[in-house]
């Protein structure tokens, strides 16, 4: 019997060994070829793709069309699965890969019918842009054809790789619309429901102006607080509202208003008067959710322009599109932050409004599912109760996506770049520019509707100026070479109050980040790259100072009970530092205090499948008004005072942290580096944790927070850190939290991550080429 067991065990071990070997061999066979020669009939002249130690794709081509082919080839080699997810995400086609769990997400995307829009827009692009997208797609598909086996993601899902089509690149841009503007419509619906349920006074209270304003012209909206509204139901309350208004303390503390992700960026610039070289200097760090691989792809394109002049542009590209999104061409540098102006309106439809129902087919690995969409002349329709709302969104317009951004590659000065910006087919951005002549500028750039009556709540159909919705605004706000020689943006209001009234609020950041960046820039008169990098990494907790003082004062009323807590709060170091326990406690208390105070409003919104989450950043002035004035009708029914609610909120927040992070109940376990550990995961390891060791980036003690320049959450933060003086690219920085390749056996899978994690200044320019692939033209058909 024992001999049979040994034999069986030996057979099992042999099978496991063969399986491991098989997987390893398969993964090796799916590695792309990075050296040697590939023949193709789809280029006009010999083209090369080199790789340096980071895997940067260094492309040399004889024209921009061949450069697009080569960039598509490199993207297809290193990032095709990521590209596939991006196009499927916006098109609503993820369920075809991942099955029924992805159907709800697909339905939310199909609501916008973005694949149909992308294909329609592609057919109407200028011929030169169509050709460029076609050449890029040819490059992607040629790379796929050259692979012996598909990447491991397709082997695991047993899915078929679909060829890349030119319109798919427009879908990739649409994915950025969903990331950068997706919360705007949710925000307006939430505000509309708040007004209907609680009255206009509550909407004004929640959206009141913050003291954190840092516009470039120093203009201020009045920040005099409105009266605190009575927390009582509207004349026709729902049952949920009646229940939530009279909630108990336990019910209040159980409500969680999800923390919004500050999708956006920081950027700033100074003119040449503030650098030793005379060149202007630009900083840009775009804040996005993290995954493996990271969204950006290092690239340098080298090619002659139409007049034979050499072009070299270095920066990051977005796999799926043939453009350098952020970078420098040696004369001009550019970067972006999300502008958050109002780009969407809901229309409250009359009952006799003509509607049409169309059907979309959502494919599954086995079978398919029907999805019905109601359409109106204004856009797709959503029902809340008996009211139908149509969404007018800039992403639905024909001018929403194009490839005009690529013009920046061949522009050598700020004024010319500003003139092009209003034609960019991208989600509207704060474009920051710097050139080697010392000029710096901020320019609103991207797709903006010409309508001038933006609204925070749903409009009656007769008030929507529909013809202006379908027209692009081509005269956008800008500022060049200001008297201060400094420019900054960080997702809050940048433009003047007058301009802001025209363009509306689509979910501005609170402004604390902008103010801190502005203040840092005002501390010096001369800057270099290291000065800018220090600002990018600035995690001083200025925003949290009043919260720390308030909490400390509250706990000092019971010094024995909170003796250990008080020690940590006093020693909080005033920063989102890895070792700070006090910062963790202050941040958690603030979030819980917001949840506790606004639980009745959140409960009412939840009854309509809405949430205050998209408005949580607005609540800062309102919560301080509540804490100072202490209205009794806002208290839970079984709580006698605001002091009691404050302490209960702190204890609930602290104990939740202890339950999650401390085995012995000691506060020392709650250091911010542990609570906010940076953990960048591959999509597959989230579903199969056993794969984390092989697929994820190493975990790193966290630092930074939402309300300071150094933005970081567990899987969110600066997706790149870019600093450059045009003409001095050898000193420029480009740090990225992940490797270039999406293949776990590639030497470039994690290359560059450790430098990002420790705050090292990774160079922008590529290093010595260690692998080169030559693409040669042939007459044979591919």
XYZ file of C-alpha atoms in Angstrom:
782
model
C 0.000 0.000 0.000
C 2.806 2.392 0.952
C 4.576 1.617 -2.337
C 1.412 2.469 -4.312
C 1.058 5.768 -2.425
C 4.676 6.651 -3.221
C 4.078 5.812 -6.859
C 0.916 7.916 -6.943
C 2.703 10.816 -5.254
C 5.568 10.571 -7.754
C 3.077 10.628 -10.642
C 1.303 13.675 -9.183
C 4.581 15.523 -8.646
C 5.619 14.675 -12.198
C 2.333 16.026 -13.529
C 2.736 19.227 -11.518
C 6.306 19.561 -12.802
C 5.167 19.045 -16.392
C 2.384 21.580 -15.887
C 4.814 24.186 -14.518
C 7.247 23.511 -17.354
C 4.410 23.731 -19.860
C 3.225 27.049 -18.473
C 6.767 28.414 -18.433
C 7.442 27.282 -22.003
C 4.115 28.748 -23.162
C 4.870 32.063 -21.484
C 8.316 32.136 -23.093
C 6.845 31.414 -26.494
C 4.475 34.350 -26.062
C 7.338 36.792 -25.385
C 7.661 39.249 -28.267
C 10.703 39.403 -30.516
C 12.628 42.586 -29.677
C 15.719 42.102 -31.848
C 16.287 41.054 -35.424
C 14.304 41.884 -38.553
C 10.655 41.814 -39.578
C 9.528 42.334 -43.156
C 6.257 44.084 -43.920
C 4.624 45.656 -46.945
C 2.864 48.247 -44.775
C 5.763 50.692 -44.389
C 7.513 52.767 -47.018
C 11.081 52.711 -45.672
C 13.267 50.937 -43.151
C 12.106 51.688 -39.605
C 13.605 50.667 -36.263
C 12.280 50.069 -32.763
C 14.967 50.175 -30.083
C 14.597 49.444 -26.362
C 16.682 50.820 -23.523
C 16.987 49.472 -19.956
C 13.427 50.608 -19.143
C 11.986 49.193 -22.356
C 11.346 52.653 -23.810
C 10.301 52.268 -27.448
C 12.758 54.429 -29.417
C 11.442 54.669 -32.977
C 13.322 55.953 -36.016
C 11.243 56.331 -39.171
C 11.374 58.197 -42.474
C 7.869 59.663 -42.055
C 5.058 59.988 -39.497
C 2.998 57.201 -41.101
C 5.799 54.678 -40.634
C 6.363 55.973 -37.084
C 2.661 55.291 -36.369
C 3.055 51.757 -37.706
C 6.124 51.179 -35.512
C 4.426 52.577 -32.392
C 1.435 50.338 -33.075
C 3.836 47.402 -33.476
C 5.522 48.175 -30.140
C 2.180 48.644 -28.371
C 0.903 45.398 -29.854
C 4.001 43.548 -28.644
C 3.973 44.878 -25.091
C 0.432 45.956 -24.235
C -2.213 44.364 -26.458
C -4.326 42.919 -23.644
C -4.422 46.328 -21.937
C -5.449 47.928 -25.240
C -8.132 45.295 -25.676
C -9.535 46.066 -22.210
C -9.589 49.805 -22.943
C -11.573 49.439 -26.151
C -13.882 46.839 -24.608
C -14.404 49.022 -21.541
C -15.767 51.967 -23.499
C -17.624 49.811 -26.015
C -19.281 47.694 -23.310
C -17.776 44.413 -24.472
C -16.008 43.115 -21.362
C -18.569 40.380 -20.693
C -17.354 38.614 -23.821
C -14.103 38.012 -21.909
C -15.232 37.825 -18.284
C -18.794 36.560 -18.469
C -21.889 37.608 -16.532
C -20.078 39.464 -13.703
C -19.181 42.121 -16.288
C -22.681 42.523 -17.742
C -23.739 45.401 -15.475
C -20.621 47.361 -16.345
C -21.161 46.634 -20.035
C -24.729 47.900 -19.781
C -23.562 51.158 -18.211
C -21.181 51.606 -21.159
C -23.671 50.544 -23.848
C -25.922 53.327 -22.541
C -23.581 55.711 -24.421
C -23.279 53.614 -27.641
C -19.632 54.589 -27.965
C -18.610 51.956 -30.518
C -21.211 53.243 -32.970
C -20.064 56.796 -32.305
C -16.386 55.897 -32.777
C -17.028 54.161 -36.077
C -19.152 57.057 -37.324
C -16.551 59.667 -36.318
C -13.707 57.684 -37.895
C -15.506 57.695 -41.243
C -15.692 61.501 -41.099
C -12.153 62.300 -39.897
C -9.765 64.095 -42.256
C -8.102 61.654 -44.653
C -4.665 62.157 -43.073
C -5.986 61.156 -39.634
C -7.791 58.122 -41.064
C -4.589 56.989 -42.747
C -2.559 57.461 -39.580
C -5.020 55.409 -37.515
C -5.035 52.727 -40.212
C -1.226 52.545 -40.219
C -1.207 52.323 -36.436
C -3.764 49.482 -36.551
C -1.658 47.742 -39.222
C 1.327 47.900 -36.872
C -0.634 46.442 -33.965
C -1.966 43.568 -36.061
C 1.444 42.845 -37.613
C 2.870 42.487 -34.092
C 0.118 40.033 -33.180
C 0.790 38.000 -36.292
C 4.472 37.764 -35.359
C 3.775 36.216 -31.940
C 4.104 32.441 -31.621
C 1.433 32.323 -28.920
C -0.989 34.925 -27.561
C -0.231 36.459 -24.176
C -1.113 34.519 -21.028
C -4.337 36.478 -20.437
C -5.839 34.985 -23.595
C -4.533 31.543 -22.728
C -6.238 31.751 -19.317
C -9.539 33.159 -20.564
C -9.457 31.032 -23.729
C -10.631 34.133 -25.555
C -9.829 34.983 -29.140
C -7.778 38.085 -29.912
C -9.768 40.318 -32.206
C -7.778 42.420 -34.707
C -7.247 46.097 -33.942
C -9.366 48.416 -36.053
C -8.724 52.127 -36.658
C -11.906 53.162 -34.812
C -10.677 51.246 -31.750
C -8.166 54.041 -31.130
C -11.095 56.432 -30.754
C -12.654 54.004 -28.260
C -9.456 54.283 -26.216
C -9.993 58.061 -26.046
C -13.596 57.393 -25.024
C -12.280 55.286 -22.136
C -10.563 58.434 -20.891
C -13.885 60.305 -21.151
C -15.475 57.690 -18.912
C -12.636 57.997 -16.378
C -12.339 61.776 -16.406
C -15.946 62.886 -16.872
C -17.974 59.854 -15.816
C -18.885 61.309 -12.413
C -20.259 64.559 -13.848
C -23.660 63.129 -14.805
C -23.869 61.272 -11.458
C -23.139 64.541 -9.638
C -25.951 66.398 -11.394
C -28.464 63.608 -10.785
C -27.549 63.550 -7.100
C -27.993 67.328 -6.801
C -31.297 67.167 -8.660
C -32.561 64.504 -6.261
C -31.341 66.480 -3.238
C -33.242 69.535 -4.402
C -36.395 67.524 -5.044
C -36.189 65.760 -1.665
C -34.825 68.452 0.656
C -35.340 71.702 -1.233
C -32.992 74.188 -2.932
C -31.572 75.313 0.429
C -29.945 71.914 0.937
C -28.403 71.962 -2.525
C -26.965 75.433 -1.870
C -25.675 74.309 1.517
C -23.897 71.261 0.110
C -22.351 73.080 -2.861
C -21.346 76.288 -1.073
C -18.027 77.827 -2.043
C -14.935 76.718 -0.183
C -12.210 78.995 1.167
C -9.758 76.887 -0.843
C -9.698 78.903 -4.071
C -6.545 79.259 -6.167
C -7.527 80.674 -9.549
C -4.702 82.061 -11.668
C -6.146 85.578 -11.494
C -6.719 85.277 -7.703
C -10.445 85.911 -8.223
C -12.725 84.676 -5.446
C -16.298 83.560 -5.298
C -17.950 84.845 -2.112
C -17.572 82.242 0.615
C -20.193 83.589 3.007
C -22.021 80.462 4.164
C -25.738 80.046 3.492
C -28.090 79.293 6.360
C -28.060 75.676 7.518
C -31.261 74.110 6.211
C -33.576 72.230 8.522
C -32.961 68.518 8.202
C -36.560 67.683 7.556
C -38.360 65.946 4.722
C -39.867 67.733 1.761
C -43.686 68.002 1.653
C -43.886 64.599 -0.031
C -41.157 62.575 1.672
C -40.302 58.997 0.885
C -40.346 56.398 3.620
C -36.564 56.133 3.515
C -36.209 59.865 4.141
C -38.542 59.790 7.134
C -36.623 56.881 8.600
C -33.181 58.337 7.964
C -33.987 61.764 9.421
C -34.868 60.104 12.732
C -31.950 57.700 12.648
C -30.191 56.373 15.714
C -26.478 56.869 16.360
C -25.745 53.275 15.374
C -27.485 53.784 12.025
C -25.570 56.993 11.395
C -22.203 55.427 12.162
C -22.951 52.493 9.865
C -23.371 54.734 6.814
C -20.330 54.977 4.562
C -20.174 57.610 1.861
C -17.553 56.195 -0.448
C -14.475 58.385 -0.795
C -14.386 59.805 -4.325
C -11.310 59.153 -6.422
C -9.770 62.468 -7.445
C -9.217 61.462 -11.055
C -7.158 64.323 -12.413
C -3.638 65.682 -12.082
C -1.289 68.404 -10.929
C 0.643 70.579 -13.294
C 2.432 73.870 -13.120
C 5.000 75.908 -15.021
C 7.280 78.892 -14.641
C 8.550 81.189 -17.354
C 12.208 81.453 -18.340
C 12.625 84.366 -15.933
C 12.569 81.832 -13.095
C 15.129 79.323 -14.430
C 18.883 79.619 -14.886
C 18.670 78.466 -18.509
C 16.061 80.965 -19.713
C 13.855 78.094 -20.859
C 10.428 77.778 -19.258
C 9.929 74.692 -17.069
C 6.911 72.385 -16.831
C 5.782 69.826 -14.246
C 2.966 67.339 -14.825
C 1.756 64.343 -12.819
C -1.508 62.747 -13.944
C -3.566 61.043 -11.221
C -5.314 57.854 -12.270
C -6.199 54.432 -10.914
C -3.267 52.015 -10.962
C -3.125 48.550 -12.469
C -0.492 46.274 -13.974
C 0.622 47.292 -16.494
C 0.418 51.003 -15.719
C -1.574 52.997 -18.259
C 1.290 54.960 -19.859
C 3.950 53.689 -22.258
C 7.347 55.345 -22.694
C 8.191 56.271 -26.262
C 10.411 58.475 -28.374
C 9.554 59.169 -31.999
C 12.225 60.312 -34.461
C 11.162 61.262 -38.012
C 11.433 64.163 -40.493
C 8.456 66.483 -40.902
C 6.960 67.415 -44.262
C 9.763 69.896 -44.909
C 12.532 67.468 -43.999
C 13.248 68.971 -40.556
C 14.098 66.379 -37.891
C 11.431 65.819 -35.228
C 12.220 64.134 -31.928
C 9.398 63.894 -29.420
C 9.824 62.056 -26.115
C 7.206 61.294 -23.495
C 4.422 58.856 -22.765
C 1.868 57.386 -25.130
C -1.453 55.710 -24.385
C -1.438 52.143 -25.766
C -4.204 52.071 -28.323
C -3.464 55.488 -29.839
C -0.570 56.725 -32.029
C 0.086 59.976 -30.132
C 2.541 61.168 -27.510
C 0.081 62.336 -24.851
C 2.504 64.198 -22.575
C 6.053 65.075 -23.539
C 8.550 67.419 -25.149
C 9.918 67.908 -28.649
C 12.977 69.889 -27.566
C 11.265 73.210 -28.292
C 7.848 72.787 -26.680
C 6.643 70.698 -23.730
C 3.064 69.985 -22.680
C 1.089 68.318 -19.910
C -2.529 67.998 -18.779
C -4.844 68.050 -15.784
C -8.554 67.284 -15.892
C -10.436 70.591 -16.169
C -13.719 69.526 -14.486
C -15.845 72.149 -16.213
C -19.492 71.189 -16.798
C -19.716 69.000 -19.890
C -23.037 67.239 -19.261
C -26.658 68.194 -18.665
C -29.663 66.080 -17.774
C -32.936 66.993 -19.426
C -36.168 66.337 -17.505
C -38.353 65.033 -20.326
C -42.018 65.815 -20.715
C -44.335 62.826 -20.779
C -45.130 63.426 -24.452
C -41.442 63.570 -25.534
C -40.904 61.149 -28.461
C -38.706 58.229 -27.422
C -37.170 55.305 -29.269
C -36.015 51.957 -27.909
C -33.022 50.276 -29.555
C -31.489 46.932 -28.681
C -27.837 46.108 -28.167
C -26.453 42.573 -28.022
C -23.991 41.878 -25.222
C -21.910 38.824 -26.079
C -20.908 36.325 -23.392
C -18.320 33.514 -23.577
C -21.315 31.273 -24.178
C -24.397 32.940 -25.573
C -25.474 36.539 -25.541
C -27.774 38.954 -23.718
C -30.102 41.692 -24.969
C -29.853 45.235 -23.606
C -32.526 47.815 -24.432
C -31.632 51.513 -24.531
C -34.206 54.299 -24.624
C -33.132 57.216 -26.802
C -34.382 60.773 -27.170
C -33.373 63.655 -29.450
C -31.138 64.906 -26.605
C -29.420 61.616 -25.806
C -29.914 58.294 -23.994
C -32.612 58.174 -21.322
C -32.589 57.050 -17.698
C -35.677 56.714 -15.507
C -35.773 57.638 -11.813
C -39.195 56.760 -10.521
C -41.715 58.136 -12.991
C -39.411 60.854 -14.319
C -37.425 60.278 -17.505
C -34.085 62.079 -17.889
C -32.067 62.397 -21.095
C -28.303 62.860 -20.954
C -26.702 65.517 -23.147
C -22.956 64.907 -22.816
C -20.095 66.313 -24.823
C -18.754 62.779 -25.378
C -21.856 62.077 -27.479
C -21.062 64.880 -29.937
C -19.237 64.422 -33.234
C -16.410 66.761 -32.184
C -15.616 64.716 -29.048
C -12.733 62.648 -30.443
C -10.076 63.204 -33.096
C -6.300 63.087 -33.446
C -5.600 66.846 -33.471
C -3.509 66.490 -30.296
C -0.716 65.065 -32.455
C -0.080 68.528 -33.885
C 1.892 69.356 -30.720
C 4.704 67.075 -31.903
C 5.737 69.552 -34.605
C 4.931 72.883 -32.914
C 7.914 74.768 -31.509
C 6.357 77.634 -29.539
C 3.638 78.312 -26.972
C 1.437 80.762 -28.956
C 1.037 78.347 -31.873
C 0.194 75.487 -29.512
C -2.459 77.614 -27.800
C -4.085 78.357 -31.159
C -4.500 74.611 -31.808
C -5.818 73.601 -28.393
C -9.527 74.303 -28.868
C -9.622 71.800 -31.743
C -8.344 68.827 -29.739
C -10.792 65.917 -29.642
C -10.112 64.920 -26.021
C -11.907 65.279 -22.663
C -11.495 68.972 -21.814
C -8.211 69.562 -20.002
C -6.033 72.219 -18.441
C -3.200 72.222 -20.975
C 0.072 73.536 -19.530
C 2.721 74.616 -22.014
C 6.378 75.652 -21.815
C 8.876 76.421 -24.566
C 12.612 76.929 -24.948
C 12.125 80.661 -25.542
C 10.920 81.090 -21.959
C 7.172 81.280 -22.601
C 4.678 79.426 -20.401
C 0.907 79.237 -20.717
C -2.271 77.668 -19.436
C -5.008 76.912 -21.941
C -8.366 75.181 -21.610
C -8.183 72.512 -24.308
C -10.497 69.888 -25.718
C -14.155 69.314 -26.530
C -16.407 71.991 -24.996
C -20.034 72.615 -26.030
C -20.972 76.128 -27.118
C -23.979 76.250 -24.772
C -23.718 78.888 -22.038
C -26.450 77.846 -19.586
C -24.827 74.947 -17.732
C -26.845 73.629 -14.809
C -26.197 71.577 -11.671
C -29.664 70.035 -11.865
C -31.865 68.670 -14.616
C -33.201 71.234 -17.071
C -36.678 71.293 -18.618
C -36.370 70.394 -22.288
C -37.334 73.886 -23.416
C -34.351 75.370 -21.523
C -31.688 73.200 -23.166
C -30.100 75.163 -25.998
C -29.720 72.074 -28.133
C -28.204 73.639 -31.227
C -25.362 75.051 -29.092
C -24.819 71.636 -27.523
C -23.971 70.289 -30.975
C -21.464 73.075 -31.684
C -17.923 73.251 -30.336
C -16.717 76.312 -28.416
C -13.533 77.419 -30.184
C -12.668 80.425 -27.991
C -11.496 78.931 -24.713
C -9.920 80.693 -21.682
C -6.130 80.947 -21.556
C -3.260 82.817 -19.922
C 0.280 83.269 -21.239
C 3.323 84.607 -19.375
C 1.503 85.998 -16.311
C 3.001 88.843 -14.294
C 3.890 86.382 -11.509
C 5.747 84.130 -14.030
C 3.965 81.181 -12.405
C 1.063 78.989 -13.533
C -0.655 76.078 -11.775
C -3.657 73.775 -11.987
C -4.833 70.827 -9.914
C -8.437 70.043 -10.934
C -9.911 73.001 -9.047
C -11.054 76.243 -10.660
C -8.236 77.797 -12.700
C -10.184 80.413 -14.645
C -11.744 83.662 -13.424
C -15.077 83.744 -11.616
C -16.692 85.270 -14.700
C -15.385 82.516 -16.965
C -16.348 79.873 -14.395
C -19.960 81.015 -14.506
C -19.916 80.506 -18.264
C -18.306 77.041 -18.224
C -19.926 75.680 -15.074
C -18.757 73.206 -12.461
C -18.441 69.577 -13.482
C -16.975 68.346 -10.197
C -14.066 70.610 -9.297
C -11.565 69.449 -6.693
C -11.773 71.282 -3.376
C -8.760 73.474 -4.143
C -6.444 72.520 -1.278
C -3.940 70.919 -3.665
C -3.965 73.932 -5.988
C -3.446 76.324 -3.093
C -0.524 74.337 -1.693
C 1.172 74.155 -5.101
C 0.652 77.889 -5.612
C 2.107 78.634 -2.192
C 5.149 76.428 -2.853
C 5.777 78.237 -6.140
C 5.582 81.592 -4.354
C 8.266 80.519 -1.869
C 11.071 80.728 -4.472
C 12.285 83.023 -7.238
C 14.465 80.504 -9.104
C 13.728 76.839 -9.873
C 15.382 73.751 -11.299
C 14.125 70.204 -11.850
C 14.896 69.089 -8.283
C 12.821 71.977 -6.892
C 9.838 70.912 -8.959
C 10.280 67.283 -7.932
C 10.164 68.271 -4.271
C 6.803 69.914 -4.891
C 5.517 66.784 -6.641
C 6.480 64.777 -3.542
C 5.162 67.347 -1.028
C 2.986 65.531 1.523
C 2.654 68.231 4.163
C -0.846 67.985 5.629
C -1.784 71.671 5.584
C -5.409 70.905 4.779
C -5.748 68.685 7.855
C -4.390 71.202 10.396
C -7.831 72.391 11.585
C -9.067 68.797 11.772
C -6.120 67.738 13.908
C -6.627 70.702 16.243
C -10.375 70.105 16.474
C -10.018 66.392 17.209
C -7.285 66.958 19.782
C -9.436 69.491 21.586
C -12.416 67.111 21.588
C -10.405 64.224 23.048
C -8.752 66.422 25.671
C -12.138 66.615 27.395
C -11.539 62.970 28.387
C -7.733 62.827 28.778
C -7.609 59.522 30.650
C -9.840 57.686 28.203
C -7.912 58.942 25.188
C -4.399 59.265 26.609
C -2.759 57.089 23.930
C -4.752 58.709 21.153
C -3.702 62.184 22.295
C -0.017 61.196 22.205
C -0.319 60.060 18.583
C -2.290 63.126 17.535
C 0.245 65.487 19.067
C 3.048 63.649 17.288
C 1.294 63.506 13.906
C 4.210 65.302 12.153
C 1.741 67.324 10.091
C 2.294 65.120 7.075
C 0.934 62.078 5.296
C 4.176 60.313 6.211
C 4.567 56.543 6.251
C 5.338 56.464 9.989
C 2.557 58.836 11.119
C -0.236 57.262 13.174
C -1.733 60.624 13.994
C -2.350 61.434 10.339
C -4.232 58.151 9.912
C -6.460 58.994 12.869
C -7.178 62.543 11.707
C -8.026 61.482 8.162
C -10.280 58.631 9.307
C -12.064 60.900 11.792
C -12.792 63.543 9.148
C -14.245 60.975 6.768
C -16.404 59.411 9.489
C -17.579 62.835 10.639
C -18.808 63.590 7.142
C -20.517 60.194 6.974
C -22.207 60.672 10.350
C -23.440 64.199 9.720
C -24.738 63.607 6.197
C -26.063 60.069 6.713
C -29.722 61.151 6.283
C -28.966 62.756 2.924
C -26.947 59.720 1.823
C -29.754 57.357 2.854
C -32.253 59.286 0.763
C -29.946 59.261 -2.248
C -29.327 55.530 -1.803
C -33.072 54.951 -2.107
C -32.771 56.250 -5.682
C -29.519 54.325 -6.325
C -27.537 57.560 -6.028
C -24.860 58.692 -3.578
C -23.176 61.717 -2.035
C -19.849 60.150 -2.958
C -19.538 62.304 -6.074
C -20.182 65.373 -3.878
C -18.160 64.428 -0.796
C -15.304 66.788 -1.662
C -17.814 69.672 -1.602
C -18.874 69.020 1.999
C -15.853 70.612 3.700
C -17.344 74.085 4.325
C -20.731 72.580 5.206
C -19.341 70.210 7.856
C -17.426 73.023 9.552
C -20.571 75.110 9.597
C -22.418 72.249 11.283
C -19.652 71.710 13.832
C -19.594 75.402 14.741
C -23.343 76.075 14.840
C -24.380 72.603 16.094
C -28.031 72.485 14.944
C -29.916 69.971 17.058
C -32.206 68.814 14.245
C -29.146 67.337 12.479
C -28.355 65.045 15.433
C -29.457 61.392 15.631
C -32.544 60.977 17.788
C -30.668 59.298 20.658
C -27.702 61.713 20.798
C -27.828 64.674 23.161
C -25.083 66.876 21.734
C -22.634 67.411 18.911
C -19.784 66.738 21.318
C -21.199 63.264 21.806
C -21.525 62.733 18.046
C -17.936 63.907 17.468
C -16.483 61.487 20.013
C -18.660 58.618 18.795
C -17.556 59.275 15.219
C -13.885 59.258 16.206
C -14.213 56.042 18.218
C -16.062 54.336 15.357
C -13.379 55.365 12.853
C -10.491 54.361 15.132
C -12.008 51.005 16.106
C -12.701 50.103 12.500
C -9.030 50.723 11.721
C -7.900 48.679 14.731
C -10.128 45.761 13.715
C -8.582 45.795 10.257
C -4.916 46.510 10.950
C -4.057 45.735 14.586
C -3.932 42.270 16.094
C -3.290 43.506 19.644
C -5.402 46.669 19.575
C -2.370 48.973 19.687
C -2.516 52.271 17.842
C 1.075 51.882 16.630
C -0.212 49.452 13.977
C -2.112 52.292 12.327
C 0.848 54.053 10.739
C -0.103 55.663 7.441
C 2.427 53.651 5.452
C 0.609 50.463 6.389
C -2.951 51.755 6.146
C -2.232 53.383 2.779
C 0.129 50.733 1.374
C 0.658 51.177 -2.358
C -0.498 47.926 -3.966
C -0.590 47.909 -7.779
C -2.272 44.760 -9.027
C -2.841 42.961 -12.284
C -6.570 42.552 -13.056
C -6.204 38.765 -12.813
C -4.569 38.754 -9.374
C -7.575 40.576 -7.930
C -9.654 37.552 -8.848
C -6.933 34.963 -8.156
C -4.768 36.176 -5.218
C -2.368 33.244 -5.658
C -1.109 34.992 -8.797
C -0.163 38.174 -6.937
C 3.429 37.099 -6.349
C 4.068 36.801 -10.089
C 1.807 39.497 -11.506
C 1.717 42.439 -9.076
C 4.193 45.192 -8.348
C 5.911 44.946 -4.933
C 3.928 46.572 -2.134
C 5.347 49.845 -0.855
C 4.650 51.783 2.345
C 2.225 54.513 1.391
C 2.581 58.245 1.721
C 0.629 61.221 0.420
C -3.087 61.867 0.267
C -5.820 63.526 -1.777
C -5.498 67.057 -0.385
C -1.793 67.677 -0.992
C 0.489 67.664 -4.050
C 1.742 64.126 -3.354
C -1.468 62.305 -4.208
C -1.605 58.619 -3.348
C -4.134 56.015 -2.342
C -3.705 52.250 -2.254
C -4.092 51.833 -6.011
C -4.290 55.412 -7.178
C -1.947 58.330 -7.559
C 0.567 59.975 -9.876
C 0.586 57.704 -12.924
C 3.719 59.532 -14.092
C 5.938 62.325 -12.754
C 7.209 64.527 -15.560
C 9.467 67.593 -15.307
C 11.232 69.266 -18.239
C 12.820 72.440 -19.532
C 12.487 72.284 -23.338
C 15.950 72.189 -24.853
C 17.417 70.593 -21.729
C 15.781 67.162 -21.938
C 18.962 65.506 -20.663
C 18.006 66.888 -17.232
C 14.313 65.984 -17.524
C 12.454 63.493 -15.327
C 9.839 60.862 -16.198
C 9.066 58.438 -13.363
C 6.330 55.818 -13.863
C 4.953 53.353 -11.238
C 5.300 50.255 -13.359
C 7.169 48.588 -16.179
C 6.867 48.946 -19.912
C 5.851 45.405 -20.780
C 2.657 43.579 -19.848
C 4.410 40.198 -20.013
C 5.422 38.871 -16.543
C 8.561 37.157 -17.914
C 9.804 40.277 -19.661
C 12.764 42.108 -18.132
C 10.712 45.268 -18.631
C 7.696 44.082 -16.601
C 8.764 45.916 -13.437
C 11.560 48.094 -14.829
C 11.410 51.579 -13.354
C 8.959 50.767 -10.551
C 11.517 50.734 -7.731
C 12.807 54.158 -8.800
C 9.293 55.571 -8.695
C 8.623 53.967 -5.311
C 11.656 55.535 -3.671
C 11.160 58.915 -5.336
C 14.171 58.696 -7.625
C 14.439 61.015 -10.617
C 14.161 58.576 -13.538
C 15.410 60.213 -16.769
C 13.008 61.218 -19.520
C 15.430 60.524 -22.345
C 16.100 56.901 -23.261
C 19.422 55.350 -22.308
C 21.675 53.069 -24.271
C 19.779 50.868 -26.712
C 20.085 47.213 -25.706
C 17.674 45.634 -28.211
C 16.720 46.751 -31.726
C 14.112 45.434 -34.120
C 14.395 46.465 -37.775
C 11.213 46.706 -39.822
C 11.988 46.493 -43.529
C 9.568 47.127 -46.402
C 8.709 44.245 -48.686
C 6.471 43.732 -51.697
C 4.968 40.557 -50.275
C 1.522 40.733 -48.692
C 1.451 40.377 -44.890
